[in-house]
Short mmCIF file of C-alpha atoms and ligand atoms in Angstrom, two decimals:
data_model
loop_
_atom_site.label_atom_id
_atom_site.label_comp_id
_atom_site.label_asym_id
_atom_site.label_seq_id
_atom_site.Cartn_x
_atom_site.Cartn_y
_atom_site.Cartn_z
CA UNK A 1 0.00 0.00 0.00
CA UNK A 2 1.16 3.55 -0.74
CA UNK A 3 0.22 6.07 1.89
CA UNK A 4 -1.02 9.55 1.00
CA UNK A 5 0.87 12.06 3.15
CA UNK A 6 -0.87 15.18 1.87
CA UNK A 7 -4.09 15.71 -0.11
CA UNK A 8 -5.52 19.08 -1.09
CA UNK A 9 -7.68 20.73 -3.71
CA UNK A 10 -5.54 23.20 -5.70
CA UNK A 11 -8.54 24.77 -7.40
CA UNK A 12 -12.02 23.66 -8.37
CA UNK A 13 -11.83 19.94 -9.20
CA UNK A 14 -8.01 19.79 -9.43
CA UNK A 15 -6.29 17.84 -6.66
CA UNK A 16 -2.70 17.44 -5.46
CA UNK A 17 -1.50 14.40 -3.51
CA UNK A 18 1.92 13.65 -2.04
CA UNK A 19 2.36 9.88 -1.87
CA UNK A 20 4.97 7.80 -0.02
CA UNK A 21 6.52 5.72 -2.81
CA UNK A 22 10.29 5.52 -2.17
CA UNK A 23 11.18 3.20 -5.07
CA UNK A 24 9.36 5.38 -7.62
CA UNK A 25 10.84 8.56 -6.08
CA UNK A 26 14.35 7.10 -6.29
CA UNK A 27 14.12 6.20 -9.97
CA UNK A 28 11.74 8.69 -11.60
CA UNK A 29 12.76 11.45 -14.01
CA UNK A 30 10.87 14.49 -15.33
CA UNK A 31 8.43 13.51 -18.09
CA UNK A 32 7.63 10.04 -16.73
CA UNK A 33 4.30 8.86 -15.36
CA UNK A 34 2.84 6.48 -12.78
CA UNK A 35 -0.25 4.28 -12.82
CA UNK A 36 -2.34 4.44 -9.66
CA UNK A 37 -5.13 2.16 -8.49
CA UNK A 38 -7.26 2.87 -5.45
CA UNK A 39 -8.13 -0.76 -4.67
CA UNK A 40 -8.18 -4.20 -6.27
CA UNK A 41 -11.28 -3.38 -8.28
CA UNK A 42 -10.10 0.13 -9.15
CA UNK A 43 -9.38 1.38 -12.65
CA UNK A 44 -5.76 1.99 -13.60
CA UNK A 45 -5.20 5.75 -13.90
CA UNK A 46 -2.02 6.99 -15.66
CA UNK A 47 -0.79 10.32 -14.22
CA UNK A 48 2.30 12.31 -15.16
CA UNK A 49 4.59 12.91 -12.18
CA UNK A 50 4.38 16.51 -10.90
CA UNK A 51 7.24 16.42 -8.40
CA UNK A 52 9.37 14.02 -6.40
CA UNK A 53 11.60 14.11 -3.35
CA UNK A 54 14.17 11.32 -3.39
CA UNK A 55 15.23 12.00 0.23
CA UNK A 56 11.70 11.88 1.61
CA UNK A 57 10.72 9.04 -0.74
CA UNK A 58 7.64 10.90 -2.00
CA UNK A 59 6.03 11.50 -5.38
CA UNK A 60 3.52 14.28 -6.06
CA UNK A 61 0.61 13.75 -8.45
CA UNK A 62 -1.97 16.26 -9.68
CA UNK A 63 -5.23 15.20 -11.28
CA UNK A 64 -8.61 16.49 -12.39
CA UNK A 65 -11.84 14.81 -11.24
CA UNK A 66 -13.15 13.96 -14.71
CA UNK A 67 -14.46 10.37 -14.62
CA UNK A 68 -16.08 8.24 -11.89
CA UNK A 69 -12.71 6.87 -10.72
CA UNK A 70 -10.86 10.20 -10.47
CA UNK A 71 -13.89 11.65 -8.64
CA UNK A 72 -13.64 8.71 -6.18
CA UNK A 73 -9.89 9.41 -5.88
CA UNK A 74 -10.59 13.04 -5.06
CA UNK A 75 -12.30 11.93 -1.83
CA UNK A 76 -9.08 10.33 -0.50
CA UNK A 77 -7.42 12.11 2.40
CA UNK A 78 -4.00 12.15 4.07
CA UNK A 79 -3.41 8.75 5.77
CA UNK A 80 -5.52 6.91 3.14
CA UNK A 81 -3.54 4.73 0.72
CA UNK A 82 -3.39 3.69 -2.91
CA UNK A 83 -3.44 -0.04 -3.56
CA UNK A 84 -1.00 0.37 -6.49
CA UNK A 85 1.41 3.13 -7.40
CA UNK A 86 3.39 1.67 -10.31
CA UNK A 87 6.23 3.42 -12.04
CA UNK A 88 8.16 5.26 -13.17
CA UNK A 89 6.76 4.53 -16.65
CA UNK A 90 7.29 6.01 -20.11
CA UNK A 91 10.39 7.73 -21.41
CA UNK A 92 11.96 10.61 -19.51
CA UNK A 93 12.10 14.05 -21.11
CA UNK A 94 14.85 14.13 -23.76
CA UNK A 95 16.21 17.36 -22.25
CA UNK A 96 17.64 15.58 -19.25
CA UNK A 97 19.94 13.38 -21.32
CA UNK A 98 21.38 16.29 -23.29
CA UNK A 99 24.90 17.56 -22.68
CA UNK A 100 24.61 20.17 -19.89
CA UNK A 101 26.92 22.66 -21.64
CA UNK A 102 24.82 22.46 -24.81
CA UNK A 103 21.61 22.66 -22.78
CA UNK A 104 22.75 25.85 -21.03
CA UNK A 105 23.13 27.53 -24.44
CA UNK A 106 19.58 26.63 -25.48
CA UNK A 107 16.65 29.01 -25.34
CA UNK A 108 13.81 26.84 -24.09
CA UNK A 109 10.12 27.73 -23.95
CA UNK A 110 7.59 25.67 -21.99
CA UNK A 111 3.89 26.11 -22.67
CA UNK A 112 1.65 24.74 -19.92
CA UNK A 113 -2.14 24.64 -20.29
CA UNK A 114 -4.47 24.13 -17.32
CA UNK A 115 -3.77 20.81 -15.55
CA UNK A 116 -0.82 20.36 -17.93
CA UNK A 117 1.04 22.82 -15.68
CA UNK A 118 1.67 19.92 -13.28
CA UNK A 119 3.81 17.79 -15.65
CA UNK A 120 5.66 20.89 -16.89
CA UNK A 121 6.78 21.80 -13.35
CA UNK A 122 9.31 18.94 -12.75
CA UNK A 123 11.01 19.64 -16.09
CA UNK A 124 11.43 23.36 -15.39
CA UNK A 125 12.55 22.58 -11.83
CA UNK A 126 15.12 20.05 -13.08
CA UNK A 127 16.50 22.62 -15.56
CA UNK A 128 16.64 25.29 -12.82
CA UNK A 129 18.58 22.90 -10.55
CA UNK A 130 21.00 22.34 -13.43
CA UNK A 131 21.57 26.03 -14.11
CA UNK A 132 19.21 26.40 -17.08
CA UNK A 133 16.63 29.21 -16.97
CA UNK A 134 13.67 28.36 -19.21
CA UNK A 135 10.83 30.69 -20.16
CA UNK A 136 7.40 29.37 -19.19
CA UNK A 137 3.92 30.33 -20.38
CA UNK A 138 1.13 29.09 -18.12
CA UNK A 139 -2.42 29.40 -19.47
CA UNK A 140 -5.75 28.97 -17.71
CA UNK A 141 -9.34 29.77 -18.61
CA UNK A 142 -9.63 32.18 -15.71
CA UNK A 143 -7.60 33.33 -12.68
CA UNK A 144 -9.26 30.90 -10.24
CA UNK A 145 -8.19 27.91 -12.36
CA UNK A 146 -4.46 28.73 -12.32
CA UNK A 147 -2.37 26.17 -10.47
CA UNK A 148 1.21 26.05 -9.14
CA UNK A 149 1.90 29.69 -10.07
CA UNK A 150 4.26 30.43 -7.17
CA UNK A 151 6.04 27.09 -7.51
CA UNK A 152 6.60 27.74 -11.21
CA UNK A 153 7.75 31.35 -10.64
CA UNK A 154 10.44 30.05 -8.28
CA UNK A 155 12.04 27.86 -10.95
CA UNK A 156 11.28 29.60 -14.29
CA UNK A 157 13.62 32.10 -15.98
CA UNK A 158 10.60 34.22 -16.98
CA UNK A 159 7.01 33.29 -16.21
CA UNK A 160 4.19 34.56 -18.46
CA UNK A 161 0.71 33.90 -17.10
CA UNK A 162 -2.25 34.09 -19.49
CA UNK A 163 -5.97 33.80 -18.89
CA UNK A 164 -8.49 33.28 -21.69
CA UNK A 165 -10.88 35.80 -20.12
CA UNK A 166 -8.18 38.36 -19.22
CA UNK A 167 -8.95 38.12 -15.49
CA UNK A 168 -5.21 37.86 -14.65
CA UNK A 169 -1.89 38.22 -16.45
CA UNK A 170 -1.93 38.51 -20.22
CA UNK A 171 -5.29 38.24 -21.91
CA UNK A 172 -5.97 35.43 -24.40
CA UNK A 173 -4.78 31.93 -25.08
CA UNK A 174 -1.20 30.70 -24.79
CA UNK A 175 -0.74 30.80 -28.57
CA UNK A 176 -1.22 34.59 -28.53
CA UNK A 177 1.56 34.99 -25.99
CA UNK A 178 3.92 32.73 -27.99
CA UNK A 179 3.33 34.93 -31.04
CA UNK A 180 3.72 38.16 -29.05
CA UNK A 181 6.96 37.04 -27.39
CA UNK A 182 8.56 36.14 -30.71
CA UNK A 183 7.11 38.76 -33.05
CA UNK A 184 6.71 41.79 -30.75
CA UNK A 185 9.07 41.23 -27.81
CA UNK A 186 12.19 40.03 -29.60
CA UNK A 187 12.36 36.56 -28.07
CA UNK A 188 13.72 33.57 -29.94
CA UNK A 189 13.59 29.92 -28.93
CA UNK A 190 15.48 26.77 -29.95
CA UNK A 191 12.80 24.43 -28.64
CA UNK A 192 9.28 24.55 -27.23
CA UNK A 193 7.75 21.93 -24.93
CA UNK A 194 3.95 22.11 -24.81
CA UNK A 195 1.84 20.14 -22.33
CA UNK A 196 -1.89 20.60 -21.88
CA UNK A 197 -5.16 19.66 -23.54
CA UNK A 198 -4.89 18.08 -27.01
CA UNK A 199 -6.54 21.07 -28.66
CA UNK A 200 -4.00 23.43 -27.07
CA UNK A 201 -1.06 21.28 -28.18
CA UNK A 202 -2.47 21.16 -31.72
CA UNK A 203 -2.68 24.95 -31.96
CA UNK A 204 0.65 25.54 -30.21
CA UNK A 205 2.22 23.29 -32.86
CA UNK A 206 0.54 25.23 -35.67
CA UNK A 207 1.93 28.46 -34.21
CA UNK A 208 5.47 27.14 -33.59
CA UNK A 209 5.56 25.64 -37.09
CA UNK A 210 4.93 29.15 -38.45
CA UNK A 211 7.63 30.49 -36.14
CA UNK A 212 10.06 27.64 -36.98
CA UNK A 213 10.44 26.46 -33.37
CA UNK A 214 10.87 22.67 -32.97
CA UNK A 215 8.18 21.51 -30.52
CA UNK A 216 7.74 18.55 -28.21
CA UNK A 217 4.28 17.57 -26.89
CA UNK A 218 3.20 15.11 -24.18
CA UNK A 219 0.34 12.83 -25.22
CA UNK A 220 -0.66 11.72 -21.72
CA UNK A 221 -4.33 12.78 -22.30
CA UNK A 222 -4.99 9.96 -24.76
CA UNK A 223 -3.79 7.20 -22.42
CA UNK A 224 -6.25 4.85 -20.73
CA UNK A 225 -4.53 1.81 -19.15
CA UNK A 226 -0.96 3.03 -19.68
CA UNK A 227 0.36 -0.49 -20.37
CA UNK A 228 0.48 -0.79 -24.16
CA UNK A 229 -2.42 -3.25 -24.12
CA UNK A 230 -5.69 -1.33 -24.46
CA UNK A 231 -4.80 0.41 -27.72
CA UNK A 232 -6.40 3.71 -26.62
CA UNK A 233 -3.29 5.81 -27.09
CA UNK A 234 -2.58 4.79 -30.70
CA UNK A 235 -1.42 7.83 -32.64
CA UNK A 236 0.24 8.53 -35.98
CA UNK A 237 3.53 10.41 -35.68
CA UNK A 238 5.36 11.24 -38.90
CA UNK A 239 3.30 8.60 -40.73
CA UNK A 240 4.20 5.84 -38.23
CA UNK A 241 1.90 4.20 -35.69
CA UNK A 242 2.99 4.92 -32.12
CA UNK A 243 1.52 4.27 -28.68
CA UNK A 244 1.81 7.19 -26.28
CA UNK A 245 2.28 5.01 -23.19
CA UNK A 246 5.14 2.87 -24.51
CA UNK A 247 6.75 5.06 -27.17
CA UNK A 248 6.13 8.38 -25.44
CA UNK A 249 4.53 10.22 -23.81
CA UNK A 250 6.65 12.92 -25.53
CA UNK A 251 6.71 13.23 -29.32
CA UNK A 252 7.72 15.70 -32.03
CA UNK A 253 4.58 17.84 -32.06
CA UNK A 254 4.99 18.90 -35.67
CA UNK A 255 4.69 15.26 -36.73
CA UNK A 256 1.67 14.29 -34.62
CA UNK A 257 -1.65 13.81 -36.41
CA UNK A 258 -3.73 15.63 -33.77
CA UNK A 259 -7.00 15.55 -35.71
CA UNK A 260 -6.85 11.78 -36.06
CA UNK A 261 -5.83 11.33 -32.39
CA UNK A 262 -8.66 13.55 -31.11
CA UNK A 263 -11.25 11.88 -33.35
CA UNK A 264 -10.04 8.44 -32.24
CA UNK A 265 -10.20 9.56 -28.58
CA UNK A 266 -13.90 10.38 -29.02
CA UNK A 267 -14.62 7.05 -30.75
CA UNK A 268 -12.76 5.12 -28.01
CA UNK A 269 -15.10 6.49 -25.31
CA UNK A 270 -17.99 4.13 -26.18
CA UNK A 271 -18.08 0.31 -26.23
CA UNK A 272 -19.40 0.48 -29.79
CA UNK A 273 -16.52 2.74 -30.82
CA UNK A 274 -13.95 0.45 -29.19
CA UNK A 275 -15.42 -2.53 -31.05
CA UNK A 276 -15.18 -0.59 -34.31
CA UNK A 277 -11.54 0.32 -33.67
CA UNK A 278 -10.75 -3.32 -32.76
CA UNK A 279 -12.26 -4.46 -36.05
CA UNK A 280 -10.27 -1.86 -37.99
CA UNK A 281 -6.95 -2.02 -36.13
CA UNK A 282 -6.77 -5.36 -34.29
CA UNK A 283 -7.44 -6.38 -30.72
CA UNK A 284 -4.85 -4.61 -28.63
CA UNK A 285 -1.41 -3.19 -29.12
CA UNK A 286 -0.61 -4.92 -32.40
CA UNK A 287 0.02 -1.74 -34.29
CA UNK A 288 3.73 -2.22 -34.66
CA UNK A 289 5.58 0.39 -32.65
CA UNK A 290 8.56 -1.94 -32.93
CA UNK A 291 9.59 -1.41 -29.32
CA UNK A 292 7.34 -3.31 -26.97
CA UNK A 293 7.07 -6.64 -28.74
CA UNK A 294 3.28 -6.49 -28.91
CA UNK A 295 3.42 -6.93 -32.66
CA UNK A 296 5.81 -9.90 -32.64
P1 LIG B 1 -8.08 24.34 -20.45
O1 LIG B 1 -9.15 23.86 -21.36
O2 LIG B 1 -8.42 25.22 -19.32
O3 LIG B 1 -6.95 24.99 -21.36
C1 LIG B 1 -5.75 25.48 -20.80
C2 LIG B 1 -5.17 26.52 -21.72
O4 LIG B 1 -4.88 25.93 -22.97
C3 LIG B 1 -6.11 27.66 -22.03
O5 LIG B 1 -6.11 28.61 -21.02
C4 LIG B 1 -5.54 28.17 -23.33
O6 LIG B 1 -4.51 29.10 -23.12
C5 LIG B 1 -4.97 26.93 -23.97
N1 LIG B 1 -5.88 26.49 -25.02
C6 LIG B 1 -7.03 25.77 -24.90
N2 LIG B 1 -7.61 25.63 -26.12
C7 LIG B 1 -6.81 26.26 -27.01
C8 LIG B 1 -6.88 26.48 -28.41
N3 LIG B 1 -7.88 26.02 -29.14
N4 LIG B 1 -5.87 27.20 -28.99
C9 LIG B 1 -4.85 27.68 -28.27
N5 LIG B 1 -4.73 27.49 -26.93
C10 LIG B 1 -5.70 26.82 -26.31
O7 LIG B 1 -7.28 23.14 -19.84
P2 LIG B 1 -7.75 22.10 -18.77
O8 LIG B 1 -9.24 22.08 -18.64
O9 LIG B 1 -6.95 22.21 -17.54
O10 LIG B 1 -7.28 20.82 -19.57
C11 LIG B 1 -7.61 19.61 -19.20
C12 LIG B 1 -6.96 18.68 -20.20
O11 LIG B 1 -5.54 18.68 -20.04
C13 LIG B 1 -7.44 17.28 -20.03
O12 LIG B 1 -7.93 16.86 -21.29
C14 LIG B 1 -6.20 16.53 -19.67
O13 LIG B 1 -6.19 15.26 -20.26
C15 LIG B 1 -5.10 17.39 -20.21
N6 LIG B 1 -3.82 17.13 -19.55
C16 LIG B 1 -2.77 16.92 -20.34
C17 LIG B 1 -1.56 16.53 -19.79
C18 LIG B 1 -0.43 16.19 -20.69
O14 LIG B 1 0.50 15.51 -20.26
N7 LIG B 1 -0.47 16.63 -21.95
C19 LIG B 1 -1.40 16.46 -18.42
C20 LIG B 1 -2.49 16.77 -17.61
C21 LIG B 1 -3.71 17.10 -18.19
FE1 LIG B 2 -3.50 1.66 -23.45
FE2 LIG B 2 -1.39 3.04 -24.32
S1 LIG B 2 -2.83 3.63 -22.83
S2 LIG B 2 -2.16 1.18 -25.08
#
């Protein structure tokens, strides 16, 4: 069992939990995820790691109460426990394996949308601890829905907060701020890392393509079981079939077929849709990512 040491609501329907999981804390890297299960009958929920403390043996997760299971999870309190807390899973952010001298020369822009701010935080924090100051745009629909602002300010080179309704920070969506920074404020970037809702990542990629900024996205939102078996996270990247949970979650955003992924996500929601996808694509993870062995 994995004890919850702290549980709080960050804003309406978004929850933070600090969980005692020493083995995960010891091994995890920014960009990776865990799969949690409340009890033996519980659904497996993949969640990107928001923070970790190797000394204390804790891992922090942030999640939104969207389905029945995450709403049930939201009722957990400090001293309750998760039945499973498996990880770290997925590939770590590519930034952390780059040469530090090269990395320090790079101008890096993170774009975090809504709950996607949580998985951006450990990457920016890791860079800060390694002497790299990255610019960060954090977008939310309105001021009350902003999360982790102070935490992010403490580790970002420059923090740009945007709200869609203009109630705080810059007015408009994150894409507007990307354009303003580059075209009006003289900024230039070597790489952009965008994490948030699929629709945001799609439009960030359209904008950064125009601005010629290579862009990495995290496709955590299309995962269901996180094991390479359910087939939910199948996505076409540069014309090749990939599975976000085994091949990602991070991919070259300019190569991702977002429209297909979002359409497939909608179809996958119903039993009828899943049956249709099985008939078209095969039973589980047989798509041929070439890495996990599911197609051999
Ligand atoms: P949201 O809908 O409030 O959007 C956040 C910001 O994204 C907005 O403020 C806006 O600036 C930008 N945005 C949204 N639509 C846009 C568009 N069409 N063009 C340009 N910018 C746009 O976000 P939310 O409600 O917190 O998002 C929840 C979603 O985030 C869930 O679907 C969840 O799966 C996903 N999520 C993704 C990750 C990840 O790893 N990618 C992690 C956690 C959550
Ligand atoms: Fe099920 Fe990736 S989430 S195959």
